[in-house]
mmCIF file of C-alpha atoms in Angstrom:
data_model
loop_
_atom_site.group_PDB
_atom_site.id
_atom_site.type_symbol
_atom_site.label_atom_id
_atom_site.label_comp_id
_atom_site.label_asym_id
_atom_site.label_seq_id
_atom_site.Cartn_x
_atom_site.Cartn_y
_atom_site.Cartn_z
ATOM 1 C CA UNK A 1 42.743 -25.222 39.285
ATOM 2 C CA UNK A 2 44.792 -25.960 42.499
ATOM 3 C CA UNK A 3 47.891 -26.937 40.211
ATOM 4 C CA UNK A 4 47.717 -22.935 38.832
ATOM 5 C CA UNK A 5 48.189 -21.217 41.990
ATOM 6 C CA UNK A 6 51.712 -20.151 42.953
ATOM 7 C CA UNK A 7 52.544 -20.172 46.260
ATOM 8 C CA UNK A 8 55.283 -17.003 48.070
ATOM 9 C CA UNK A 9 57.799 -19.507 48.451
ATOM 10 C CA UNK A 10 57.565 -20.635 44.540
ATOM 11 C CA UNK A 11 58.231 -17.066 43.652
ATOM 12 C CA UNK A 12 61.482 -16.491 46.027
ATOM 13 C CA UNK A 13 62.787 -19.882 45.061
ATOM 14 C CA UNK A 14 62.673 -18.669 40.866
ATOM 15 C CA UNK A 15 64.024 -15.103 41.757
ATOM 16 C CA UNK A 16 67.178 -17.117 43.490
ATOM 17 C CA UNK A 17 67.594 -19.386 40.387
ATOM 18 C CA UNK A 18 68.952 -16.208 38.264
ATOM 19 C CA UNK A 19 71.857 -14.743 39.229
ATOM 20 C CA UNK A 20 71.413 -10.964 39.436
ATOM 21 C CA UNK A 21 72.502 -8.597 36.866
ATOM 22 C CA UNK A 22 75.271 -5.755 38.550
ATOM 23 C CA UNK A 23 74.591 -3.663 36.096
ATOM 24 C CA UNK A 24 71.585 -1.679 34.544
ATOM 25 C CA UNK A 25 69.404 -3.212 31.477
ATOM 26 C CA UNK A 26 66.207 -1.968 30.410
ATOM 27 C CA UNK A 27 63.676 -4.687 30.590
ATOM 28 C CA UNK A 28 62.383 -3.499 27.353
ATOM 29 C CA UNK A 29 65.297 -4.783 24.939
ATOM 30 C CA UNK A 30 66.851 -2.773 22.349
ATOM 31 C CA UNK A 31 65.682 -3.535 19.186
ATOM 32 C CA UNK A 32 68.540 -3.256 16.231
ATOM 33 C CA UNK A 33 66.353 -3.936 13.567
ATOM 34 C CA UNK A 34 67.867 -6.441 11.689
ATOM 35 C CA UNK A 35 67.209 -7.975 8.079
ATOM 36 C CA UNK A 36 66.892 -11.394 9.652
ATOM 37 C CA UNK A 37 64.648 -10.311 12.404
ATOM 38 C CA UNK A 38 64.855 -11.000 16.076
ATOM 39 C CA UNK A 39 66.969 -13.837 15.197
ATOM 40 C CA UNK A 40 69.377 -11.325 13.211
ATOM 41 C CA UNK A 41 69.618 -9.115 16.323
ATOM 42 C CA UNK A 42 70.889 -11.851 18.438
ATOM 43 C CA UNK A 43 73.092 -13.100 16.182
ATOM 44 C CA UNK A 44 74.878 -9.710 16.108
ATOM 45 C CA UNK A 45 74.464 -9.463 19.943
ATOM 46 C CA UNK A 46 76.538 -13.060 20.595
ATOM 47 C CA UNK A 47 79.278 -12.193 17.476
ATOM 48 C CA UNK A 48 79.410 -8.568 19.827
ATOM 49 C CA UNK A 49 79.876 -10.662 23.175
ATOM 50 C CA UNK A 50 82.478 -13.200 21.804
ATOM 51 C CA UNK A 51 84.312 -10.447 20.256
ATOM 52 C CA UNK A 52 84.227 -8.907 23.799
ATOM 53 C CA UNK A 53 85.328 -12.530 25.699
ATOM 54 C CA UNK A 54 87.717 -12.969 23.377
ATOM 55 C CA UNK A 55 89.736 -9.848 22.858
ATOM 56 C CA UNK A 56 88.458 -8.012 26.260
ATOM 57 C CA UNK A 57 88.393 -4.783 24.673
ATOM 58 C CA UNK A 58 86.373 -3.505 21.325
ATOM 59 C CA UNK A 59 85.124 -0.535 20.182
ATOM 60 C CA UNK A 60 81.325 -0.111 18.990
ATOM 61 C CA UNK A 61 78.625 1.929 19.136
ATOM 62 C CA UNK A 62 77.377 2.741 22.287
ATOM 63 C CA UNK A 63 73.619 1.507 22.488
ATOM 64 C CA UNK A 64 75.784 -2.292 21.033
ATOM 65 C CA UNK A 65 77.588 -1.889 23.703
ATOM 66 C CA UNK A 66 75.161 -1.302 26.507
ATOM 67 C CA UNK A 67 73.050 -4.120 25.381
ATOM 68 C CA UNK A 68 75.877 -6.416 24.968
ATOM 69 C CA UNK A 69 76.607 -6.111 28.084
ATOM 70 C CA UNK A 70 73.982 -7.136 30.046
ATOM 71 C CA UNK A 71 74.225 -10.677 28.141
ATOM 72 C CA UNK A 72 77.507 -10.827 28.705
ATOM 73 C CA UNK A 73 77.001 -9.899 32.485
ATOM 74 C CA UNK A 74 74.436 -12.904 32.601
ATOM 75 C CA UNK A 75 76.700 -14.856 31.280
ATOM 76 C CA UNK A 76 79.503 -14.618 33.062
ATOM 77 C CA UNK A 77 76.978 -14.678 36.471
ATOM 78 C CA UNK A 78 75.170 -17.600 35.421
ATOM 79 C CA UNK A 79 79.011 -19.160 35.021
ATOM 80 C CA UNK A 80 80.237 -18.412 38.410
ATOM 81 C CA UNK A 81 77.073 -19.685 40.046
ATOM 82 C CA UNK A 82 76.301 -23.011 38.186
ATOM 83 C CA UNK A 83 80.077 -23.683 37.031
ATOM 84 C CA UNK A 84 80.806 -25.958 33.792
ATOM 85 C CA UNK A 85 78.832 -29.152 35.178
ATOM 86 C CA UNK A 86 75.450 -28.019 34.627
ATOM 87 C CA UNK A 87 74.144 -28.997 31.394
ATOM 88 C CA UNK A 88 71.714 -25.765 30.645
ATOM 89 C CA UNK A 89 74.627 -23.331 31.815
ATOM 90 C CA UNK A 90 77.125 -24.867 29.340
ATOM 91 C CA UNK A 91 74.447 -25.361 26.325
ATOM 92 C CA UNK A 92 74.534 -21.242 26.843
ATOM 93 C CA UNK A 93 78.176 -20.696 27.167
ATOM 94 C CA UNK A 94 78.320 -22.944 23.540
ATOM 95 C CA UNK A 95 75.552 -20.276 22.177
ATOM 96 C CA UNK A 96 77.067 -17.442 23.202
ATOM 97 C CA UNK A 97 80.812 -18.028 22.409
ATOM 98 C CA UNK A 98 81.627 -18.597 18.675
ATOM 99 C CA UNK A 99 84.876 -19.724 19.233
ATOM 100 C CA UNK A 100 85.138 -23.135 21.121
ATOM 101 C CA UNK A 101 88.131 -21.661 23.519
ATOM 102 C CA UNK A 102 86.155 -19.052 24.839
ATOM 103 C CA UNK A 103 84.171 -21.730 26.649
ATOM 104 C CA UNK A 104 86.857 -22.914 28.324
ATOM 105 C CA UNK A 105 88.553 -19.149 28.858
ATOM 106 C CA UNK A 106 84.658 -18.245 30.254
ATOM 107 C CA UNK A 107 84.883 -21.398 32.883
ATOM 108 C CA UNK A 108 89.028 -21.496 33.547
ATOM 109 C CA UNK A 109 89.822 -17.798 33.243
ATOM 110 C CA UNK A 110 86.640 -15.364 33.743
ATOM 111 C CA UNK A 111 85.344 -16.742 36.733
ATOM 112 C CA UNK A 112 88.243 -17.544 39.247
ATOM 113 C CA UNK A 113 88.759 -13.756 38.329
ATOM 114 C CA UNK A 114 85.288 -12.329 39.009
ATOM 115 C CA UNK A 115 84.163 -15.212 41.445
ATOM 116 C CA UNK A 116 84.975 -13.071 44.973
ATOM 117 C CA UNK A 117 84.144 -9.316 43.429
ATOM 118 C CA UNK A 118 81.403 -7.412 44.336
ATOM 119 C CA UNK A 119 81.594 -4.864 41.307
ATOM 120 C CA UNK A 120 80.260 -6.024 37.566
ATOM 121 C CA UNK A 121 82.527 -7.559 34.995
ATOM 122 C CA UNK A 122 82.185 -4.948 32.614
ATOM 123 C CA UNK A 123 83.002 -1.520 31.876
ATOM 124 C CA UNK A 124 81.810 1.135 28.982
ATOM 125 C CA UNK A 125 83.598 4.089 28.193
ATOM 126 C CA UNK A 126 82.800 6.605 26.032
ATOM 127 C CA UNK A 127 84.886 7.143 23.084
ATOM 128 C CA UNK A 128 86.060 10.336 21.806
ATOM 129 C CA UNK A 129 84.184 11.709 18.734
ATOM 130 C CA UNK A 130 85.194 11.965 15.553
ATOM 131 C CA UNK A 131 84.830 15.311 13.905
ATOM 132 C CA UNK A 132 83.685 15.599 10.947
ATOM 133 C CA UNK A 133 82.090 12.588 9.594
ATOM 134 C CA UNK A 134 79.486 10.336 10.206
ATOM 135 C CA UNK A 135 78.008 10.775 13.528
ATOM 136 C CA UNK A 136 77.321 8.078 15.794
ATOM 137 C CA UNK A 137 78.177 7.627 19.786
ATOM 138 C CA UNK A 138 81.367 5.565 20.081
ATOM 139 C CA UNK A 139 82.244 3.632 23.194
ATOM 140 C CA UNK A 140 84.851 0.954 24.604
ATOM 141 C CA UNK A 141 83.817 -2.154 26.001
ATOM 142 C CA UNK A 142 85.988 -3.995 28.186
ATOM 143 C CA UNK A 143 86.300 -6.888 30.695
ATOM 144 C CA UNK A 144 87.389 -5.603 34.354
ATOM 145 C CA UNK A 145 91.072 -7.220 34.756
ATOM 146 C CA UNK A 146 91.920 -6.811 31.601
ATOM 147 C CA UNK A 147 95.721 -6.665 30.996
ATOM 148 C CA UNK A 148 95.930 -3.597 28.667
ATOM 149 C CA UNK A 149 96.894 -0.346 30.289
ATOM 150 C CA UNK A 150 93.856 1.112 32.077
ATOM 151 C CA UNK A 151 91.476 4.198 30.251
ATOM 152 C CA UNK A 152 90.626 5.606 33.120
ATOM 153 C CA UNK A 153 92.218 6.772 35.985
ATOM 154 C CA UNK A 154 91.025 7.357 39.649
ATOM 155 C CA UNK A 155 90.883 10.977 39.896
ATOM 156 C CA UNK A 156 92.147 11.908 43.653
ATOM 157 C CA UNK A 157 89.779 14.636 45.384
ATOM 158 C CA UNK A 158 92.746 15.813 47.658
ATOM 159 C CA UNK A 159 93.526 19.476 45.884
ATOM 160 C CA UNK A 160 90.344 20.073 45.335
ATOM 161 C CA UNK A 161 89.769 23.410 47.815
ATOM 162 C CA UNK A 162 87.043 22.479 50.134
ATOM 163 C CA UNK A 163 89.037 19.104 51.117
ATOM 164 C CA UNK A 164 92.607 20.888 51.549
ATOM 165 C CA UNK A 165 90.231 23.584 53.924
ATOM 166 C CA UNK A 166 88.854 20.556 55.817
ATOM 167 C CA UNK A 167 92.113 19.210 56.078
ATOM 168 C CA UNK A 168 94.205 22.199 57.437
ATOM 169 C CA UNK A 169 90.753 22.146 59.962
ATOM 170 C CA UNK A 170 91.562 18.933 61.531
ATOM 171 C CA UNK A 171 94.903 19.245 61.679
ATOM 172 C CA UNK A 172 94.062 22.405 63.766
ATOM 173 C CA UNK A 173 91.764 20.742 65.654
ATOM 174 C CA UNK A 174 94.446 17.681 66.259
ATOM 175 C CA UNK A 175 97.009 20.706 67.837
ATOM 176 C CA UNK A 176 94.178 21.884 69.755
ATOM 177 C CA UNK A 177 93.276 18.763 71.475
ATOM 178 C CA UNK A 178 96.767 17.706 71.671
ATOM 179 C CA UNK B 1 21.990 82.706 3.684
ATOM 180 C CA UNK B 2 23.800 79.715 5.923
ATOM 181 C CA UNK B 3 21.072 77.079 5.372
ATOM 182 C CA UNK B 4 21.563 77.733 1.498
ATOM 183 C CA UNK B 5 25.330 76.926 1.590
ATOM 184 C CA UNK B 6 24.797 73.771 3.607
ATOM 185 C CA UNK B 7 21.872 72.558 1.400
ATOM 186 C CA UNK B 8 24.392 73.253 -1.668
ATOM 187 C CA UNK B 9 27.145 71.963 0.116
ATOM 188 C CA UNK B 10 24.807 68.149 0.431
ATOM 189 C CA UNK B 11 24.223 68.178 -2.711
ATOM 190 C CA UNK B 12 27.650 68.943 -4.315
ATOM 191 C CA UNK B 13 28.871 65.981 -1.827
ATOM 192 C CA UNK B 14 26.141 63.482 -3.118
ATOM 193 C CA UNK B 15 27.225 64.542 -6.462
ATOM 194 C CA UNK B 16 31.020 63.673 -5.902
ATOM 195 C CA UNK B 17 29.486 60.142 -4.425
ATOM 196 C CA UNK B 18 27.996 59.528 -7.674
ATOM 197 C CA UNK B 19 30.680 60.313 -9.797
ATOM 198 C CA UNK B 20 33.261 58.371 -7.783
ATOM 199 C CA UNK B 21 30.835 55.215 -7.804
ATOM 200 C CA UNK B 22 30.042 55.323 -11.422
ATOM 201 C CA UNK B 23 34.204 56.063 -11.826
ATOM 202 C CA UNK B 24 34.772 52.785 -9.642
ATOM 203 C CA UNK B 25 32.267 50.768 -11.418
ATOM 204 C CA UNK B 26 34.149 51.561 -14.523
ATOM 205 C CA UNK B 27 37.587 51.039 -13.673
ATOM 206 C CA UNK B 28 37.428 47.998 -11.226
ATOM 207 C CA UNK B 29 34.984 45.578 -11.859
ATOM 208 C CA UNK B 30 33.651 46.782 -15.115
ATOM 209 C CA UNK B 31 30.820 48.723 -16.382
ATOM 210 C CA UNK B 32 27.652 48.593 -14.068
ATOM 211 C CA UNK B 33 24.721 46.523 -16.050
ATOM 212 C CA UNK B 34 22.628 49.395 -17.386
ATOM 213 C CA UNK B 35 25.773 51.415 -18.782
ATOM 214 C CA UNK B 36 26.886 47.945 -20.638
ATOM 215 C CA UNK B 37 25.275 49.479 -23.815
ATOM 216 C CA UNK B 38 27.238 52.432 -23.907
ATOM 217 C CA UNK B 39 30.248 51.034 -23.291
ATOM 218 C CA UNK B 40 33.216 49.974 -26.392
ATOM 219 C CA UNK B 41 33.041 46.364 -27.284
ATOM 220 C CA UNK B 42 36.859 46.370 -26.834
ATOM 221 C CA UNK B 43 36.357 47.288 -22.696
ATOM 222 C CA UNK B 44 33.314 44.838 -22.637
ATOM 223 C CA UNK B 45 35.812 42.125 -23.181
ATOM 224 C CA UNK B 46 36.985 42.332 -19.509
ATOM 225 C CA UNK B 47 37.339 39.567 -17.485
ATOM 226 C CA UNK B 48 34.828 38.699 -15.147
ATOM 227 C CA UNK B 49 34.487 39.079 -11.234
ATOM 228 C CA UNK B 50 35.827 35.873 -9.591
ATOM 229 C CA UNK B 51 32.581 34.600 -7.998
ATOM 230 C CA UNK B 52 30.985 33.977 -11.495
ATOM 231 C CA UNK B 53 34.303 32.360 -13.738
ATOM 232 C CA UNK B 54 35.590 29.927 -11.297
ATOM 233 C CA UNK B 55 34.047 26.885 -10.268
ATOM 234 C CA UNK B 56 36.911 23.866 -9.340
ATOM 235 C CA UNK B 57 38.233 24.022 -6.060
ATOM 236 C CA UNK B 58 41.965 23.854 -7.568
ATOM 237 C CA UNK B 59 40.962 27.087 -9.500
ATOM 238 C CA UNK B 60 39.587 28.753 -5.919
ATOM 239 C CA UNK B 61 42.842 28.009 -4.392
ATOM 240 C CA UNK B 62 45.758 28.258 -7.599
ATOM 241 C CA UNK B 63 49.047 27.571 -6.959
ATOM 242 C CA UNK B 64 48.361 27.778 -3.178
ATOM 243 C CA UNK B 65 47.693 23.857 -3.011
ATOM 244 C CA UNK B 66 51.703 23.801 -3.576
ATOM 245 C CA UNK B 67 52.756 26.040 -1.179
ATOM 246 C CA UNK B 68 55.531 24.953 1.749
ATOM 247 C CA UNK B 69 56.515 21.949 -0.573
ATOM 248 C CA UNK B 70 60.281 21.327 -2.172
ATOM 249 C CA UNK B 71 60.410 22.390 -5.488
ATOM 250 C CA UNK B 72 63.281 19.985 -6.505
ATOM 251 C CA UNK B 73 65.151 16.832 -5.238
ATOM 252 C CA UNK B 74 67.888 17.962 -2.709
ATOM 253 C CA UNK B 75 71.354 16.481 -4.324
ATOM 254 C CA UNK B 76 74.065 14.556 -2.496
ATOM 255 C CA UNK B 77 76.257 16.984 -2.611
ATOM 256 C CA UNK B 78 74.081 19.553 -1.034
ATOM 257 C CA UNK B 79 72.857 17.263 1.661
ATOM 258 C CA UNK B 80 76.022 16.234 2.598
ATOM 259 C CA UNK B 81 77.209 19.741 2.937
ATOM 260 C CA UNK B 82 74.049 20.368 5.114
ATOM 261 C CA UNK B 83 74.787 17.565 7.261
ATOM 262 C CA UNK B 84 78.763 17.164 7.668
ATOM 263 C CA UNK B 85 79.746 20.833 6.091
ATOM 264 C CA UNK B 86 83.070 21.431 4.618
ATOM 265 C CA UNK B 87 86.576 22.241 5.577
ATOM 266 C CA UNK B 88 87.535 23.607 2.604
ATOM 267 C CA UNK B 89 84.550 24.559 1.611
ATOM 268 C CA UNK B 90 82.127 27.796 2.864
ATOM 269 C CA UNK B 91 80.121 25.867 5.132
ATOM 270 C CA UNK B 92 81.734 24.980 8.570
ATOM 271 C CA UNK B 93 80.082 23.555 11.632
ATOM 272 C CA UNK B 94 79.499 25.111 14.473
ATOM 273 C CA UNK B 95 82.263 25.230 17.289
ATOM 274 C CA UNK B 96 82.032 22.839 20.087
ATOM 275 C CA UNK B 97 82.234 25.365 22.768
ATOM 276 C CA UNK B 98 81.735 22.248 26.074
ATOM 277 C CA UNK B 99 85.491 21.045 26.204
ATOM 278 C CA UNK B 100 87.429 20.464 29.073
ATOM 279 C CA UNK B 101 91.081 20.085 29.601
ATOM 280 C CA UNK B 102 92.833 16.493 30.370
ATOM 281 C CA UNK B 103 94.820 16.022 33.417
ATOM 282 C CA UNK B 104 97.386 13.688 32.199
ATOM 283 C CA UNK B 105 98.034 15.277 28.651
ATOM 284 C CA UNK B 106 96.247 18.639 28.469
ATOM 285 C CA UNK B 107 94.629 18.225 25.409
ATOM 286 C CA UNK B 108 90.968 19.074 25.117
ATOM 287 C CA UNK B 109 87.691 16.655 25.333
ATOM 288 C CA UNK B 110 84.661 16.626 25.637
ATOM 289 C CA UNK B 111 83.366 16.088 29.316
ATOM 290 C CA UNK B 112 82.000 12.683 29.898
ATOM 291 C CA UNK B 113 84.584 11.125 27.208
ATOM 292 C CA UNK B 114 87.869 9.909 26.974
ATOM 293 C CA UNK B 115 90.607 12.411 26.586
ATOM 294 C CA UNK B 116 91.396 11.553 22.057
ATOM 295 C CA UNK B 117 95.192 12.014 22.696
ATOM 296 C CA UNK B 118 95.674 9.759 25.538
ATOM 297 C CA UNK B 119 92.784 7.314 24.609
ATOM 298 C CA UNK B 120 94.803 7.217 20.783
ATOM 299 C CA UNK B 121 98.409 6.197 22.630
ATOM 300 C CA UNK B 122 96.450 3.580 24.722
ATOM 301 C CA UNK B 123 94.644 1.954 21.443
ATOM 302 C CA UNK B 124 98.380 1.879 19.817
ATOM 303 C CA UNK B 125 99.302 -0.452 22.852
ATOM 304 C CA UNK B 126 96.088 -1.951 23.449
ATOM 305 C CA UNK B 127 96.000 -3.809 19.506
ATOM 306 C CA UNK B 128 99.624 -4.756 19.592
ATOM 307 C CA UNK B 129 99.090 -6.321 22.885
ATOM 308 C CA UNK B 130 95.526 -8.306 21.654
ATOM 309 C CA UNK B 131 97.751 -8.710 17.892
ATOM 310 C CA UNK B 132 100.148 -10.773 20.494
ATOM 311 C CA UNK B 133 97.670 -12.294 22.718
ATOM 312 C CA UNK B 134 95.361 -13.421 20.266
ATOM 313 C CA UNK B 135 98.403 -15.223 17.719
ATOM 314 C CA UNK B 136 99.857 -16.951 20.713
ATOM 315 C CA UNK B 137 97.025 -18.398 21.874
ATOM 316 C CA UNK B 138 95.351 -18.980 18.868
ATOM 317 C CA UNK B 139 92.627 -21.909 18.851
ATOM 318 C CA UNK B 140 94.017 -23.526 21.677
ATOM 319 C CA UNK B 141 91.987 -23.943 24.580
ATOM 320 C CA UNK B 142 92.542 -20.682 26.774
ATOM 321 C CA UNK B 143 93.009 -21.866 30.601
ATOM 322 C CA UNK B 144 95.297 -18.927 31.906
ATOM 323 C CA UNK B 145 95.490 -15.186 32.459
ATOM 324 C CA UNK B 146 97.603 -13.338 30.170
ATOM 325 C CA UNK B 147 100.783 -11.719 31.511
ATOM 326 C CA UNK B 148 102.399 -9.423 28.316
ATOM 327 C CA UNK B 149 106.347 -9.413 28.207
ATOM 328 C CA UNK B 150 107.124 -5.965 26.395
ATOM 329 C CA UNK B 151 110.536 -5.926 23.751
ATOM 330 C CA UNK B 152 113.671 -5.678 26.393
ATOM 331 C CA UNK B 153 112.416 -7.540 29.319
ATOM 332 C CA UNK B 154 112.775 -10.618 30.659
ATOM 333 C CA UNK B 155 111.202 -13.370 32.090
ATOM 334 C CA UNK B 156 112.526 -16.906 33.023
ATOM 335 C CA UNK B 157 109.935 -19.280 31.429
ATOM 336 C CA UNK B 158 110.762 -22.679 29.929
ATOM 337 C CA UNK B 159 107.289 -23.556 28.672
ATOM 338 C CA UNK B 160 105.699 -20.230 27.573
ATOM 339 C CA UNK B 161 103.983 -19.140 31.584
ATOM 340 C CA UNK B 162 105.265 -17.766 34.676
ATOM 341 C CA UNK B 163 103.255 -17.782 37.870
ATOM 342 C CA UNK B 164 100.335 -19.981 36.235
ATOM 343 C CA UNK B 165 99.993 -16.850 33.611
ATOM 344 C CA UNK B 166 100.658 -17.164 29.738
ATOM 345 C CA UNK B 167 103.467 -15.039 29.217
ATOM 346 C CA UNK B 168 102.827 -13.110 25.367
ATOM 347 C CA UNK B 169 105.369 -11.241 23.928
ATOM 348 C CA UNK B 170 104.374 -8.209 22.679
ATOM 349 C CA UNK B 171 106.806 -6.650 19.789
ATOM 350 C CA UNK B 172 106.739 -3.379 21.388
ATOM 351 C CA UNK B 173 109.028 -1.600 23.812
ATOM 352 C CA UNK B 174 106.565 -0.881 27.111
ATOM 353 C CA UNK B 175 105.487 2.763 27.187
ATOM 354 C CA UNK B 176 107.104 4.760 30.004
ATOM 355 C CA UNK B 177 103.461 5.374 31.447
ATOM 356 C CA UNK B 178 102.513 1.617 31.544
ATOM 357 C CA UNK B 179 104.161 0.470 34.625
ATOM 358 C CA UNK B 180 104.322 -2.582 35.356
ATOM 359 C CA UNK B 181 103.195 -2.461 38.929
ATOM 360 C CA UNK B 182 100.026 -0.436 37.913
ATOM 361 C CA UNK B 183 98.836 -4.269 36.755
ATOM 362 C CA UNK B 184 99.650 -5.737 41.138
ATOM 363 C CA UNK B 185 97.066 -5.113 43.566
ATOM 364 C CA UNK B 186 98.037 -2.469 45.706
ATOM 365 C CA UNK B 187 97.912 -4.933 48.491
ATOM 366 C CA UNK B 188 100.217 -7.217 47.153
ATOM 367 C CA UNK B 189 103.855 -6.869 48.901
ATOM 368 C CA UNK B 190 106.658 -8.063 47.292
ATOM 369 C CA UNK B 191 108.728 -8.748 50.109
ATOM 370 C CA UNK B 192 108.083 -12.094 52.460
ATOM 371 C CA UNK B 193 109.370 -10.696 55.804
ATOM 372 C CA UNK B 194 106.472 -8.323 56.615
ATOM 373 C CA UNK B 195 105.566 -6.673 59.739
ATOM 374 C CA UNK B 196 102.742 -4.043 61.003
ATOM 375 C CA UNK B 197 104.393 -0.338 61.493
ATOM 376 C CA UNK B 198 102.606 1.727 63.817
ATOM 377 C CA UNK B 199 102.394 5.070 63.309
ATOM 378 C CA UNK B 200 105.085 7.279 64.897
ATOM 379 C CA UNK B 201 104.400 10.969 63.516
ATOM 380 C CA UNK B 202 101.330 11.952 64.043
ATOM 381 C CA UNK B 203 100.106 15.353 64.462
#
């Protein structure tokens, strides 16, 4: 019985082992029922995240594309913080990616690139709909750094009223104090 | 004189009871029991008050068990009409009446989505750029960023990179609102002498 009890600094130690996830995902998983079963659903879920690796922007529907990101988030985090060398890291990488030069674009491209941000790796966008026809939410899903011209663009606050009034403020204030 | 009336005026009214009974007997639910004999054998063949014919529940109820229930299979065509409407057709959709305009373009979205006319110019580039990325690189191991050379520019590269990136050579002409610098950190100067300017100007 003393072998079952888990001590604080067990639990810490695990929660350290896996690299956190920087972006949301439901801890009840999505289910995409699938002919195969479970099995089925993953196998669409890694052709989804190799599609994503390898061409760093697709277009899918948008509960795909939120689910295929947090594996591909994992991945990616679990890359940067165990690197190539370690055995259970790369047995996942060779899972995950399809195609055999994704592996090597995952260790040699992806994380140099993400290795000092702060931000996740991914980005969703939703896609315009397409009216009419059949209905379902499209979205983009891309890798941040990607090379293609960006989707979305920083929208700057400055004309917006209440900032040019708090602007021509301080500038009186600046005279003022002068 | 006045009691007389009133006493004739009862009985005329029980009277007019009597006859509108016997009149109701008749023409509703048949003749009563006692006045079956004098009755035509053509009237006495009237069907009988509901409590006594009817015994099945189905029979109680009729065609009531199949209320609220479709009559008939709904056909493609008319589901698909329900569902999608028709352009041509007499049914259209409702309008979407949430749209807001786009900054860059000034074509109408939807708010929380991508703007259709700008997001359909930046697909157009996106493909032939992945078309290009994807071909060079093929199935050979992929160890360097990408940097796309567009139709009409330059770049002095023996072996295929510049700057440790895999140049790709895109067969399009680069779209006046895909700058090249939009891809540099904005912190990135291109210039080696650099020095701090302090602000001069101010206020």
């Amino acid at each position: 019985m003393r072998g079952l009890r888990y001590s604080k600094m067990n639990q810490a130690e695990i929660r350290k082992l896996i690299p956190a996830i920087r972006v949301g995902v439901c801890a009840k998983r999505k289910k995409f029922s699938n002919p195969k079963g479970p099995e089925g659903r993953l196998h669409m879920l890694r052709a989804t995240v190799s599609d994503l690796i390898k061409n760093e922007r697709i277009e899918l529907n948008y509960p795909r594309a939120d689910e295929a990101r947090g594996y591909t988030e994992r991945l990616i985090a679990d890359a940067i913080k165990y690197g190539d060398c370690y055995r259970p890291t790369m047995e996942t990488a060779d899972y995950w990616l399809t195609e055999k030069q994704l592996v090597h674009k995952l260790f040699k491209v992806l994380v140099p690139r993400y290795k000092d941000t702060k931000d996740s790796y991914t980005r969703v966008h939703k896609a315009p709909n397409i009216y009419p026809g059949y209905f379902y939410e499209r979205s983009v899903l891309e890798l941040r750094g990607n090379p293609f011209p960006p989707l979305e663009k920083k929208k700057s606050t400055r004309n917006w009223v209440h900032n040019i009034l708090l602007e021509e403020q301080q500038r009186i204030i600046k005279k003022m104090y002068a | 004189m006045s009691q007389v009336f009133r006493l004739a005026a009862e009985k005329l009214y029980v009277a007019q009871e009597i006859l509108d009974r016997f009149i109701r007997c008749l023409i509703l639910q048949g003749p009563h029991p006692r006045l079956a004999v004098l009755v035509d054998q053509r009237t006495s063949q009237q069907p009988k008050p509901a409590s006594l014919s009817q015994n099945s529940p189905e029979e109680l109820i009729g065609d009531g068990i199949l209320w609220a229930v479709p009559k008939s299979r709904r056909s493609r065509e008319r589901r698909l009409l329900r569902k999608f409407g028709s352009e041509s057709g007499h049914k259209k959709m409702l309008p979407i009446l949430k749209l807001l305009t786009c900054d860059d373009c000034g074509h109408v979205h939807e708010p929380g989505r991508l703007c259709p006319n700008c997001y359909a110019k930046n697909i157009e580039i996106t493909e032939a750029m992945q078309e290009a990325m994807n071909s060079t690189q093929g199935l050979n191991p992929i160890e360097h960023e990408v940097l796309p050379v567009f139709k009409g520019e330059n770049i002095n590269t023996k072996d295929g990179f510049f700057q440790g990136k895999q140049v790709v050579e895109v067969a399009r002409e680069r779209p006046q609102w895909f700058s090249r610098r939009l891809t540099l950190k904005s912190n990135i100067t291109t210039s080696s002498d650099t020095t701090t300017a302090k602000p001069t100007n101010l206020a």
